[in-house]
């Protein structure tokens, strides 16, 4: 039986302790079997510091994980990686104190977990949080883990779509890390169509929604109120929606962004397509702060991640909430089951 | 005893029926006595269509309202207004069908309610929703009711500050009805300082918060992440916050907008200052859709309003939720009590 692979994340962050916490709650939360890629000693130390009784079980083959999972947290030893600069034995558990060795270990874990998923030796990858600035210091040339995963799968970065999913809302920001004043210039009919289609396909394949309902937000207040405050709805968003509908996709909008996240509005769609980062993230975090999952759509492999960072400031204190990590593991398991993996 | 004045709003909208509903729930909701300015026959018809037993009591002096309130909905007859073009007897109750006569009545009611508050004959004004496009047709020269109220009180429109308040969040959008791409160019240190100060003063005077905590949002994702995505935080927002702190105001930020509306973050401030319309309205409506109140800060009189429109599409059907109207009436009463009115 094949299991989920979890990448360790930065050893100085909250990733290792949250993985250990998730394993403790595996039965209560009905989690599919998973294993961690690398960092067995770090995981044991993180669990101990959090006061958790977690027997770490080292495995040499991902296929051993499922049978080990009921009695211990399976950790797959990382192969010695010549030329990667990663020597897993050098990294130690120092919560809140990131180091180059830790960043190298995080990178090696991510790379190997991705490889296992590509080879079918893991049903999905769940990535624990990394610090981009630390990774950059050890030669990681990607803006984030998502771009690394896309490149590993030979998918263009613009076709790897980030979806945030919580119990009350799924949302896709169509632009992400740019100044707010640049958003309008980055939107195009093609961008909206392409990402909407990737989203609709993934909701069907991985989330079991046969005919997904996509609600597309306007950019401007009141969706521009017929061009009174900005014309992007008229020039770009409405034509994109019309094209999507011609393609047979159940897209509606442009909706006024303030109204579309209200409780009764959220019942009317399966995913909200937002025009910019905060339009998607504000309602998600207001509603589902401790349980938001970041899912990468459009990849040949399944990838989820808790929607939070390394939180170096609280690592090792036991304060970090494992809700999002558990939700990410559960969602990865559910998506894998739908793909028949 | 002086009561709250409620302006009728557009007779074809949901205002009249929500006022009637609020009166029915006056005891349960512990509402201070109020009276409606004009529209006695419209209110009676709206109550009947909603299936409510509401005896309308016509009064000729606002001072009569408090004693009439327990047994009926007090309605102050509008004086014949020479030259206003408003003949209240001409407007009729046709839910969903706005008319020039109805718009004239809405305008006359708003004007008279405001006048009563200015003269101290009402403790506050609660405005029911109007249709700006209908008002414009009958000579109303203001973008909205707020600007009319400011002008009536000889306050510059830019010093009348809109605050949205629900049970879970108070928020002030510093810019409102403009294209998203124009927001950055409208922000300035002076704008933020001036409106923050008006907000802080009002929270103390009308909301009883001695030392209000103001959380100021960033404009860009992650509040710009040290200038990586936009520099408005560095050039404008942080200097404004520093100046406010020098003035003795407890202002913090710029905060990443997605994180600041999460549940644990909301505990740390009394009001969130947002840089644009949807940054304020998305979290408010996601959290408090049916109970959001629009309060105008910076006026010599107290003014609240339910944070929704006329909803012509559901007027007369009984579907409209009275939560926001009731919350607006309650808040106006509480603010008036704090001012000792």
XYZ file of C-alpha atoms in Angstrom:
682
model
C 0.000 0.000 0.000
C 1.240 3.437 -0.940
C 1.198 6.298 1.594
C 1.344 10.103 1.618
C 4.782 11.725 1.736
C 5.323 14.738 3.990
C 8.321 16.957 3.482
C 9.904 18.017 6.757
C 9.918 21.783 6.192
C 12.438 23.986 7.946
C 13.631 22.078 11.041
C 13.693 25.305 13.058
C 10.054 26.066 12.251
C 6.801 24.597 13.494
C 6.629 21.927 10.770
C 8.207 18.984 12.637
C 6.130 19.431 15.785
C 2.901 19.784 13.778
C 3.659 16.587 11.859
C 4.179 14.810 15.172
C 0.915 16.274 16.490
C -0.921 15.111 13.373
C 0.408 11.577 13.855
C -0.876 11.559 17.448
C -4.327 12.530 16.184
C -4.231 10.142 13.187
C -7.100 8.007 14.535
C -9.359 10.796 15.756
C -8.875 12.712 12.520
C -9.081 9.593 10.329
C -5.865 10.415 8.486
C -4.522 8.193 5.760
C -1.106 6.660 6.473
C 1.775 9.049 5.856
C 5.520 9.124 6.221
C 7.990 11.961 6.608
C 10.940 12.305 4.274
C 14.072 12.741 6.398
C 14.734 14.259 9.802
C 14.011 11.325 12.109
C 16.017 12.757 15.017
C 14.531 16.212 14.530
C 11.009 14.803 14.592
C 11.720 12.821 17.765
C 13.111 15.925 19.472
C 10.222 18.152 18.296
C 7.658 15.642 19.565
C 9.410 15.397 22.930
C 9.583 19.173 23.329
C 5.827 19.358 22.601
C 5.231 16.689 25.215
C 4.035 14.104 22.715
C 4.678 10.378 22.862
C 5.687 9.678 19.288
C 7.806 6.615 18.533
C 9.685 7.428 15.341
C 10.046 4.417 13.041
C 12.778 4.652 10.425
C 11.883 2.990 7.152
C 14.057 2.423 4.105
C 11.239 1.954 1.583
C 8.041 4.030 1.287
C 6.073 0.794 0.985
C 6.945 -0.009 4.617
C 5.217 3.138 5.892
C 1.607 1.939 5.898
C 2.288 -1.061 8.125
C 4.492 0.977 10.468
C 2.018 3.890 10.689
C -0.385 2.555 13.345
C 2.405 2.168 15.914
C 4.840 4.933 15.091
C 5.614 7.910 12.865
C 7.325 6.460 9.801
C 10.341 8.450 8.607
C 12.056 7.567 5.373
C 15.790 8.039 5.570
C 17.045 10.475 2.992
C 19.572 9.004 0.616
C 22.969 10.647 0.733
C 22.671 13.158 -2.071
C 25.921 13.700 -3.816
C 26.301 17.237 -5.066
C 23.174 18.518 -3.311
C 25.109 19.951 -0.419
C 22.589 18.344 1.905
C 23.931 16.227 4.678
C 20.881 15.407 6.757
C 22.970 14.274 9.695
C 24.302 17.808 10.160
C 20.986 19.494 10.839
C 19.777 19.599 14.407
C 16.569 20.680 16.118
C 16.951 24.247 17.258
C 13.453 25.701 17.247
C 13.371 29.332 16.192
C 16.972 29.306 14.956
C 17.124 28.622 11.238
C 20.475 27.522 9.816
C 21.950 26.695 6.415
C 22.090 23.002 7.366
C 18.426 23.097 8.246
C 17.547 24.801 4.968
C 19.542 22.170 3.050
C 17.660 19.429 4.836
C 14.320 21.092 4.076
C 15.283 21.320 0.407
C 16.477 17.703 0.254
C 13.263 16.523 1.917
C 11.083 18.504 -0.497
C 13.016 17.245 -3.498
C 12.868 13.619 -2.470
C 9.181 13.742 -1.485
C 8.358 15.253 -4.879
C 10.380 12.595 -6.645
C 8.576 9.808 -4.786
C 5.186 11.239 -5.787
C 6.267 11.545 -9.412
C 7.360 7.900 -9.371
C 4.111 6.759 -7.782
C 5.901 5.726 -4.596
C 3.836 8.265 -2.641
C 0.187 9.076 -3.334
C 0.686 12.797 -2.714
C 3.071 15.347 -1.244
C 2.211 17.424 1.801
C 4.789 20.149 2.276
C 5.563 21.531 5.713
C 6.496 25.231 5.796
C 9.893 26.500 4.709
C 11.521 29.919 4.993
C 12.077 31.214 1.471
C 14.832 33.551 2.583
C 16.738 30.663 4.232
C 16.311 28.424 1.211
C 17.592 31.172 -1.065
C 20.857 31.195 0.904
C 21.528 27.536 0.089
C 20.917 27.736 -3.640
C 17.147 27.218 -3.908
C 16.324 29.245 -7.017
C 12.518 29.297 -6.836
C 10.182 31.953 -5.363
C 8.508 29.221 -3.319
C 7.828 25.512 -3.007
C 4.964 25.684 -5.509
C 7.260 26.877 -8.294
C 9.769 24.156 -7.435
C 7.041 21.521 -7.659
C 5.810 22.893 -10.982
C 9.329 22.861 -12.429
C 9.915 19.321 -11.145
C 6.775 18.242 -12.973
C 7.665 20.176 -16.150
C 4.644 22.445 -15.719
C 4.974 26.164 -16.503
C 4.735 28.166 -13.272
C 1.734 30.124 -14.578
C -0.183 26.869 -14.982
C 0.324 25.797 -11.374
C -2.684 27.345 -9.660
C -2.804 28.030 -5.925
C -6.132 27.296 -4.288
C -6.810 28.041 -0.619
C -9.369 25.771 0.950
C -10.983 25.847 4.354
C -14.142 24.320 5.774
C -16.183 27.358 4.710
C -14.507 28.569 1.523
C -12.390 27.551 -1.453
C -10.712 30.423 -3.278
C -8.117 30.971 -6.001
C -6.238 34.286 -6.168
C -5.496 34.945 -9.853
C -2.604 37.264 -9.033
C -0.521 36.863 -5.917
C 2.681 38.614 -4.898
C 2.568 41.985 -6.606
C 1.765 45.542 -5.557
C -1.959 46.249 -5.402
C -1.588 49.007 -7.981
C -0.132 46.491 -10.457
C -2.997 44.022 -10.234
C -5.141 45.641 -12.930
C -2.309 45.558 -15.451
C -1.659 41.855 -14.809
C -5.220 40.704 -15.469
C -6.215 39.456 -18.892
C -8.974 37.404 -20.463
C -6.449 34.658 -21.139
C -5.135 34.559 -17.582
C -8.626 34.258 -16.130
C -9.715 31.636 -18.680
C -6.623 29.498 -18.284
C -6.625 29.441 -14.509
C -10.395 29.029 -14.280
C -10.191 25.994 -16.524
C -7.357 24.426 -14.506
C -9.408 25.073 -11.381
C -12.580 23.543 -12.802
C -10.695 20.450 -14.024
C -9.043 19.939 -10.639
C -12.288 20.349 -8.717
C -13.743 17.549 -10.801
C -10.735 15.225 -10.738
C -9.476 15.745 -7.193
C -12.517 17.041 -5.321
C -15.253 14.967 -6.935
C -17.375 17.919 -8.047
C -18.838 16.909 -11.393
C -19.904 20.360 -12.550
C -18.052 22.909 -10.427
C -19.632 26.327 -9.928
C -17.030 29.092 -10.269
C -17.882 32.532 -8.864
C -15.616 35.196 -10.341
C -15.037 38.368 -8.322
C -14.945 41.858 -9.725
C -11.793 43.907 -9.217
C -13.351 47.210 -8.169
C -15.854 48.125 -5.425
C -19.382 46.965 -6.340
C -17.716 45.183 -9.313
C -17.238 48.649 -10.836
C -20.965 49.475 -10.827
C -21.284 49.486 -14.625
C -17.925 51.123 -15.205
C -18.342 53.936 -12.696
C -15.295 52.835 -10.655
C -12.899 51.155 -13.078
C -13.611 49.304 -16.306
C -11.730 46.022 -15.794
C -15.007 44.198 -15.236
C -16.281 45.344 -18.635
C -13.026 44.989 -20.585
C -11.591 41.824 -19.040
C -13.579 39.931 -16.430
C -17.018 39.759 -18.049
C -15.588 38.671 -21.444
C -13.541 35.970 -19.705
C -16.653 34.690 -17.943
C -18.598 34.686 -21.214
C -15.816 32.678 -22.851
C -15.737 30.204 -19.981
C -19.485 29.724 -20.223
C -19.156 29.068 -23.946
C -16.634 26.403 -23.004
C -19.293 24.779 -20.831
C -17.871 25.918 -17.498
C -20.399 27.129 -14.911
C -18.776 30.503 -14.252
C -20.735 33.475 -12.890
C -19.889 37.092 -12.157
C -18.234 39.490 -11.972
C -19.614 39.540 -8.426
C -19.109 42.448 -5.996
C -16.285 41.113 -3.848
C -17.727 42.246 -0.538
C -21.044 40.466 -1.021
C -19.728 37.209 -2.471
C -18.068 35.995 0.714
C -21.174 36.512 2.860
C -22.607 33.272 4.243
C -25.613 32.939 1.926
C -23.513 33.832 -1.131
C -20.942 31.147 -0.323
C -23.615 28.490 -0.716
C -23.908 29.332 -4.407
C -20.454 28.333 -5.631
C -17.752 25.718 -5.180
C -14.810 28.085 -5.614
C -14.347 31.857 -5.651
C -11.871 33.221 -8.193
C -10.319 36.354 -6.713
C -8.438 38.991 -8.665
C -5.714 39.600 -6.078
C -4.034 38.114 -3.002
C -5.964 39.816 -0.225
C -9.334 39.510 -1.959
C -8.908 35.746 -1.533
C -6.917 35.607 1.694
C -8.894 38.116 3.779
C -12.122 36.083 3.781
C -10.296 32.766 4.034
C -8.352 33.785 7.120
C -11.277 35.651 8.668
C -13.373 32.498 8.400
C -10.957 29.566 8.529
C -7.761 30.866 10.046
C -6.457 27.712 11.695
C -7.508 25.252 9.049
C -6.656 26.746 5.665
C -5.012 24.412 3.172
C -2.976 25.529 0.180
C -3.539 23.132 -2.734
C -1.580 23.329 -5.980
C -3.880 22.654 -8.938
C -2.701 21.738 -12.417
C 0.146 19.401 -11.451
C 0.300 15.714 -12.379
C 0.900 14.979 -8.678
C -1.235 15.942 -5.697
C 0.277 18.595 -3.436
C -1.175 20.258 -0.367
C 0.326 22.391 2.352
C -0.868 24.076 5.550
C -1.575 27.751 4.775
C 0.884 29.208 7.255
C 4.603 29.814 7.534
C 7.428 28.501 9.688
C 6.396 30.696 12.654
C 9.952 30.680 14.042
C 8.742 32.903 16.899
C 6.596 30.173 18.436
C 8.441 27.048 17.271
C 9.170 24.712 20.159
C 6.737 26.432 22.513
C 3.841 24.087 21.824
C 1.566 26.997 20.903
C 1.323 26.280 17.182
C -2.079 24.925 16.130
C -1.931 21.723 14.074
C -5.351 22.287 12.468
C -4.064 23.368 9.076
C -1.432 20.603 8.927
C -4.038 17.992 9.765
C -6.440 19.482 7.205
C -3.673 19.432 4.568
C -2.926 15.757 5.256
C -6.600 14.836 5.195
C -7.220 16.730 1.954
C -4.210 15.101 0.281
C -5.543 11.711 1.304
C -9.020 12.477 -0.019
C -7.697 13.768 -3.339
C -5.479 10.695 -3.705
C -8.436 8.415 -3.010
C -10.465 10.167 -5.737
C -7.657 9.633 -8.220
C -7.696 5.994 -7.198
C -4.211 6.169 -5.763
C -38.180 62.568 26.607
C -36.433 62.770 23.250
C -36.454 59.804 20.858
C -34.493 58.545 17.845
C -35.634 59.712 14.408
C -35.731 57.213 11.550
C -35.915 58.431 7.981
C -38.272 56.366 5.867
C -35.909 55.519 3.016
C -37.234 54.725 -0.446
C -40.865 53.619 -0.014
C -40.439 50.970 -2.715
C -37.471 49.385 -0.919
C -37.211 47.224 2.171
C -36.845 50.169 4.572
C -40.485 50.579 5.652
C -41.050 46.881 6.347
C -37.791 46.603 8.310
C -38.729 49.600 10.460
C -42.069 47.921 11.189
C -40.254 44.669 12.021
C -37.897 46.511 14.355
C -40.845 48.056 16.191
C -42.383 44.600 16.691
C -39.122 43.417 18.241
C -38.589 46.594 20.302
C -38.966 44.772 23.622
C -36.962 41.677 22.808
C -34.173 43.781 21.332
C -34.363 46.436 24.056
C -34.582 49.297 21.552
C -34.814 52.887 22.658
C -38.018 54.678 21.600
C -37.961 55.866 17.998
C -40.252 57.523 15.525
C -40.369 57.564 11.747
C -40.374 60.808 9.825
C -43.242 60.682 7.325
C -44.925 57.869 5.408
C -47.563 56.697 7.912
C -49.733 55.020 5.278
C -46.726 53.418 3.611
C -45.542 51.991 6.915
C -48.984 50.584 7.692
C -49.181 48.937 4.268
C -45.626 47.557 4.501
C -46.320 46.074 7.936
C -49.522 44.467 6.716
C -47.848 42.933 3.675
C -45.189 41.451 5.962
C -47.935 40.039 8.170
C -47.078 42.237 11.130
C -49.534 43.751 13.576
C -48.244 47.312 13.801
C -50.626 50.083 14.874
C -49.260 53.271 13.353
C -49.635 56.274 15.665
C -49.420 59.664 13.986
C -47.742 62.291 16.130
C -47.359 65.978 15.462
C -44.461 66.630 17.828
C -41.352 64.449 18.292
C -41.808 64.755 22.049
C -44.984 62.680 21.786
C -43.116 59.703 20.363
C -41.733 58.201 23.568
C -45.118 57.860 25.241
C -46.734 56.511 22.062
C -43.908 54.026 21.352
C -44.945 51.140 23.659
C -48.328 50.760 21.946
C -47.693 51.753 18.363
C -45.146 52.855 15.791
C -44.962 56.645 16.107
C -44.856 58.479 12.771
C -44.258 62.189 12.653
C -46.224 63.861 9.908
C -44.014 65.680 7.483
C -44.730 69.357 7.207
C -45.841 70.502 3.782
C -42.537 71.636 2.311
C -43.021 74.521 -0.010
C -40.523 74.471 -2.826
C -39.185 71.017 -1.992
C -41.308 69.335 -4.596
C -42.224 66.758 -1.986
C -45.863 66.027 -1.489
C -45.908 63.087 0.887
C -49.533 62.322 0.183
C -48.674 61.460 -3.418
C -46.285 58.575 -2.672
C -47.775 55.125 -2.311
C -46.473 51.728 -1.255
C -45.476 49.794 -4.349
C -42.723 47.460 -3.245
C -40.048 46.976 -5.885
C -41.326 49.852 -8.026
C -39.446 53.052 -7.271
C -41.031 56.302 -8.414
C -40.183 60.014 -8.407
C -42.859 60.625 -5.752
C -41.288 57.979 -3.572
C -37.824 59.463 -4.034
C -39.164 62.910 -3.100
C -40.700 61.478 0.041
C -37.435 59.720 0.938
C -35.558 62.998 0.493
C -38.092 64.998 2.530
C -37.956 62.419 5.319
C -34.144 62.439 5.404
C -34.033 66.228 5.416
C -36.541 66.599 8.205
C -35.015 63.848 10.366
C -31.605 65.512 10.032
C -33.081 68.874 10.949
C -34.716 67.442 14.064
C -31.426 65.930 15.219
C -29.599 69.216 14.622
C -32.212 71.016 16.711
C -31.966 68.442 19.508
C -35.546 67.290 18.888
C -34.237 63.808 18.080
C -31.292 62.117 19.836
C -29.966 60.623 16.597
C -30.857 59.864 12.992
C -31.165 56.328 11.668
C -31.445 56.404 7.892
C -33.297 53.669 6.018
C -31.882 52.814 2.585
C -32.429 55.022 -0.460
C -31.680 54.478 -4.140
C -29.095 57.053 -5.165
C -30.080 56.833 -8.821
C -33.739 57.563 -7.952
C -32.815 60.472 -5.680
C -30.636 61.964 -8.401
C -33.685 62.145 -10.650
C -35.534 64.407 -8.201
C -32.754 66.918 -7.634
C -30.729 65.300 -4.814
C -27.229 66.573 -5.572
C -25.160 64.390 -3.209
C -23.347 61.107 -3.891
C -25.165 59.578 -0.927
C -26.969 60.260 2.331
C -23.693 60.626 4.235
C -22.591 63.576 2.117
C -26.020 65.176 2.544
C -25.760 64.825 6.311
C -22.249 66.283 6.343
C -23.334 69.272 4.264
C -26.377 69.807 6.482
C -24.040 69.922 9.471
C -21.509 72.194 7.706
C -18.865 69.472 7.846
C -16.558 68.963 4.861
C -17.371 65.651 3.186
C -13.808 64.392 3.693
C -14.217 64.818 7.447
C -17.349 62.672 7.620
C -15.894 59.212 8.178
C -17.798 56.005 7.406
C -17.350 53.229 9.926
C -18.869 49.795 9.457
C -19.619 47.991 12.682
C -20.815 44.476 13.343
C -20.741 42.230 16.388
C -17.292 40.902 15.427
C -15.582 43.841 13.722
C -15.458 47.641 13.427
C -13.732 48.934 10.316
C -13.194 52.236 8.505
C -12.386 52.213 4.769
C -10.136 55.236 4.123
C -11.040 55.333 0.438
C -14.392 54.179 -0.843
C -15.914 54.493 -4.288
C -12.981 54.588 -6.664
C -11.284 52.113 -9.002
C -8.901 49.759 -7.220
C -6.022 51.000 -9.355
C -6.633 54.558 -8.116
C -6.462 53.714 -4.423
C -2.692 54.088 -4.090
C -2.748 57.591 -5.584
C -5.501 58.716 -3.191
C -3.679 57.730 -0.007
C -1.629 60.283 1.887
C -0.183 60.720 5.343
C -2.644 63.548 5.937
C -5.678 61.530 4.873
C -4.781 58.655 7.180
C -3.963 60.952 10.108
C -7.093 63.050 9.770
C -9.502 60.138 9.493
C -7.747 58.106 12.171
C -8.064 60.994 14.579
C -11.768 61.484 13.818
C -12.229 57.751 14.334
C -10.379 57.704 17.642
C -12.319 60.710 18.928
C -15.656 59.144 17.989
C -14.807 55.795 19.562
C -14.187 57.592 22.808
C -17.165 59.952 22.691
C -19.826 57.697 21.184
C -18.598 54.185 21.936
C -17.136 54.695 25.400
C -13.666 53.411 24.564
C -11.272 55.568 26.563
C -8.095 54.724 24.689
C -9.108 53.179 21.367
C -6.699 50.759 19.690
C -6.479 51.448 15.945
C -5.047 48.719 13.701
C -3.980 50.147 10.342
C -3.877 47.790 7.357
C -1.187 47.693 4.727
C -2.196 48.272 1.117
C -0.212 45.495 -0.535
C -0.029 41.722 0.088
C 1.925 40.951 3.278
C 1.894 44.749 3.866
C 4.425 44.990 1.027
C 6.969 42.723 2.739
C 9.550 45.476 3.263
C 8.888 47.137 -0.060
C 9.043 44.012 -2.185
C 5.457 44.444 -3.446
C 4.715 48.158 -3.436
C 6.175 50.916 -1.273
C 3.034 52.670 0.029
C 3.565 51.113 3.452
C 7.040 52.670 3.665
C 6.231 56.028 2.065
C 2.762 56.701 3.461
C 1.239 54.284 5.936
C 4.106 53.766 8.391
C 4.842 57.518 8.626
C 1.148 58.207 9.258
C 1.118 55.628 12.054
C 4.271 57.126 13.569
C 2.667 60.578 13.516
C -0.508 59.257 15.132
C 1.509 57.610 17.881
C 3.311 60.896 18.502
C -0.134 62.426 18.878
C -0.859 59.909 21.617
C -3.160 57.692 19.552
C -2.713 53.927 19.993
C -2.244 53.099 16.299
C -0.401 49.978 15.116
C 0.600 48.611 11.722
C 0.825 48.510 8.837
C -0.603 45.023 9.349
C -0.853 42.410 6.573
C -4.508 42.712 5.626
C -5.177 38.997 5.377
C -3.950 38.213 8.881
C -5.510 41.160 10.693
C -9.099 39.998 10.300
C -8.416 36.514 11.670
C -10.204 35.791 14.944
C -7.219 36.087 17.307
C -6.018 39.277 15.572
C -9.408 40.955 15.949
C -9.067 40.750 19.717
C -6.133 43.155 19.578
C -7.851 46.299 18.282
C -11.059 48.289 18.549
C -11.189 49.377 14.915
C -9.422 48.345 11.712
C -8.495 51.153 9.319
C -8.622 49.751 5.795
C -7.045 51.349 2.749
C -9.897 50.585 0.330
C -13.571 49.626 0.166
C -13.324 45.860 -0.195
C -10.495 45.506 2.316
C -13.005 46.710 4.917
C -16.220 45.323 3.484
C -15.088 41.788 2.611
C -14.346 40.772 6.215
C -17.306 42.702 7.608
C -19.806 40.998 5.312
C -18.130 37.596 5.582
C -18.453 37.769 9.361
C -21.460 39.980 10.086
C -23.533 40.040 6.935
C -26.980 40.545 8.393
C -26.035 42.894 11.180
C -23.582 45.432 9.774
C -24.207 49.044 10.755
C -22.875 52.063 8.880
C -22.022 54.855 11.352
C -20.981 58.326 10.251
C -18.183 59.637 12.484
C -17.167 63.265 12.756
C -20.638 64.833 12.650
C -22.123 66.908 15.472
C -25.174 64.610 15.317
C -25.332 60.831 15.662
C -26.161 58.975 12.472
C -26.380 55.246 11.843
C -27.775 53.197 8.991
C -28.195 49.514 8.170
C -25.342 48.475 5.874
C -27.500 47.343 2.963
C -29.426 48.879 0.107
C -33.082 49.157 -0.883
C -33.176 45.552 -2.175
C -36.044 46.358 -4.547
C -35.954 42.733 -5.747
C -37.189 41.352 -2.439
C -39.182 44.323 -1.097
C -42.659 43.269 -0.041
C -41.826 39.553 -0.022
C -41.042 39.372 3.682
C -37.602 37.878 2.975
C -35.530 40.877 4.016
C -33.690 40.380 7.320
C -34.212 43.155 9.865
C -30.980 42.393 11.753
C -28.993 45.337 10.414
C -31.876 47.798 10.887
C -32.327 46.670 14.464
C -28.575 46.866 15.076
C -28.514 50.394 13.611
C -31.338 51.524 15.889
C -29.719 49.926 18.931
C -26.324 51.472 18.182
C -27.831 54.931 17.662
C -29.557 54.603 21.026
C -26.358 53.501 22.754
C -24.321 56.336 21.231
C -26.987 58.864 22.215
C -26.988 57.543 25.777
C -23.194 57.964 25.962
C -23.507 61.556 24.813
C -26.077 61.999 27.551
C -28.859 62.674 25.082
